[in-house]
Amino acid sequence: MRIAMIGTGYVGLVSGVCFSDFGHSVTCVDLNADKIARLSAGEVPIYEPGLDELMARNMAARRLDFSTNLADAVAQADAVFIAVGTPTRRGDGHADLSYVEAAAREIATALTDYTVVVTKSTVPVGTNARVARILSETAPEADFDVASNPEFLREGAAIEDFMRPDRVVVGVENDRARDVMQAIYRPLSLRDAPVMFTDLASAEMIKYAANAFLATKITFINEIASLCERVGADVKQVSKGMGLDGRIGPKFLHAGPGYGGSCFPKDTRALARIGQEHAVPQRIVETVIDVNEAIKRRMVDKIFDMLDGRIAGKRVAVLGVTFKPDTDDMREAPSLTIVPALVGAGAEVRVTDPQGRHEGERLLPGVTWHEDPYDAVQEADAVVLLTEWNQFRALDLTRLRKAMRGTAIADLRNIYRSEDLTAAGFKAIAIGRGL
Ligand code: NAD
Ligand code: UGA
């Protein structure tokens, strides 16, 4: 199969590279000429473990290339994937579909033979139908079908998730499109990954419902964690005990500083807006959005309390600012709420993050950057552990504490055992457990 991938962000790039690894011939297209130049030179513009190696292998095999020329890539393709951004629209919380629509218009003018135009971006119900309308209005003669193929990969584990998915969801309207999509995903079907075919609207809905459910699960345990702190329970034990129930499952029950990232926040907001628009308010999702905001602010209160409310002039070291480990993505990271609050209250904030500096320098003014945790904590009054990078999981706690002038640590990812923190001389707080 010949594939054109429109958009080389986290999803488009990973999907394009993985499709080429299946043996398909893939051209990844982006508007951003600088990005395409870097990709063509073999440079991966994002941090995603394993991606550089897979990309190099498939470029060398001449199955993968990069271009700004959408028309050429589309003209030759059996399937064109739209993987452009669908960020929150300013003002009303809806998904901004302008990039998807612009891509559809451009694709329409370049279609030649029969082509399946597949939306991989996360889009509200009805968007694929809208893409079909744009295509037929712009190019009335074009021979095409549309398909909805939402993506479920996680940043930081994107290749593994793409190559070994729990399921692939494909919404189609007829067998012709289904056959093309089946051929594209055959390597995964052969590995027994379920490829589930649905109608267009159900495929679109599955994506929002899945993300909102996961965001709800996290928010549920975060709220339980706050209660654990009050009643003297340990949320780690609580989530373990809950997760052993096969109906609940252990995943996404790690209490933390609130979910962030490029998707849960924007997709929950979009789903809430869709519900309001159809007069079926999604009250659980609306509450999850509010509670998650409150949880991020609660983290600020916890840190202030830890320092007895006296923040001004205190030196605070923050370990980790990306929204999760193994990514350089800072979109809607809890650090964007917590760090400015500390800076605003007059703290001297020293930050370290294995991959977050590039974006972080732009998004977190007024902090200083440090190469490693031991450097960041020099003469600090307090440490805030905000993202659970592996590099922060096995710190020499005694060395860390000795480098500081204070003894306060906020372990907002519950990485360390309370006895180890106490033994190293820390006065510690964590999430959902008294220490
Ligand atoms: P991104 O913002 O990282 O990348 C989007 C890319 O599309 C950019 O490089 C941009 O230059 C390019 N682009 C925009 N319009 C274009 C056009 N007309 N022609 C060519 N290129 C164009 O976005 P992302 O994080 O990869 O997300 C893309 C979509 O996938 C979103 O709908 C998102 O919700 C969904 N999604 C993302 C993830 C994730 O982990 N990031 C996971 C699943 C689904
Ligand atoms: C999430 C989904 O997991 C993917 O399936 C989906 O494809 C993607 O959104 C998307 O639609 O873009 P991602 O945002 O990359 O993936 O990262 P997650 O691992 O889901 O983490 C999201 C946030 O939840 C992070 O801030 C993380 O720290 C937090 N989280 C996650 C918790 O606080 N506790 C948990 O138990 C799990």
Coordinates of C-alpha atoms and ligand atoms in Angstrom, one line a residue, residues 122 151-155 207 211 214 218 222 251-256 258-264 267 323-324 334 388 413, ligand 2:
T122 CA -9.3 12.9 17.4
E151 CA -5.3 6.6 17.5
F152 CA -4.9 5.3 21.0
L153 CA -1.1 5.5 21.5
R154 CA 0.4 7.1 24.5
E155 CA 3.4 9.4 24.3
K207 CA -12.0 7.7 21.0
N211 CA -10.1 9.2 26.8
L214 CA -9.4 7.1 31.5
I218 CA -7.4 9.0 37.2
N222 CA -6.9 11.5 42.9
K251 CA -4.1 0.6 35.3
F252 CA -4.6 4.3 35.5
L253 CA -5.1 4.2 39.3
H254 CA -1.9 6.0 40.1
A255 CA -2.7 9.1 42.2
G256 CA -0.7 12.2 41.2
G258 CA -3.7 15.8 38.1
Y259 CA -3.7 14.6 34.5
G260 CA -2.1 16.7 31.8
G261 CA -1.0 16.3 28.3
S262 CA -2.1 17.2 24.8
C263 CA -5.2 15.0 24.9
F264 CA -7.1 14.3 28.1
D267 CA -10.7 15.8 24.7
F323 CA 3.3 16.1 31.7
K324 CA 4.6 12.5 32.1
P334 CA 0.6 20.2 36.0
E388 CA 8.3 10.3 37.6
R413 CA 4.1 10.9 42.3
Ligands
UGA2 C1 -3.5 9.4 26.5 C2 -4.1 8.0 26.4 O1 -3.5 7.1 27.4 C3 -3.9 7.4 25.0 O2 -4.5 6.1 24.9 C4 -4.4 8.4 24.0 O3 -4.2 7.9 22.7 C5 -3.8 9.7 24.2 O4 -4.0 10.2 25.5 C6 -4.4 10.7 23.2 O5 -5.5 10.6 22.9 O6 -3.6 11.6 22.9 P1 -1.0 10.3 26.9 O7 -1.7 11.6 27.1 O8 0.2 10.2 26.0 O9 -2.1 9.2 26.4 O10 -0.5 9.8 28.3 P2 -1.1 9.0 29.5 O11 -0.1 7.9 29.9 O12 -2.5 8.5 29.3 O13 -1.1 10.1 30.7 C7 -1.9 11.2 30.7 C8 -1.9 11.9 32.0 O14 -2.5 11.2 33.0 C9 -0.4 12.2 32.4 O15 -0.4 13.5 33.0 C10 -0.2 11.2 33.5 O16 0.8 11.6 34.5 C11 -1.6 11.1 34.1 N1 -1.8 9.7 34.8 C12 -1.9 8.6 34.0 C13 -1.9 9.7 36.1 O17 -1.9 10.7 36.8 N2 -2.2 8.5 36.7 C14 -2.3 7.3 36.0 O18 -2.5 6.3 36.6 C15 -2.1 7.4 34.6

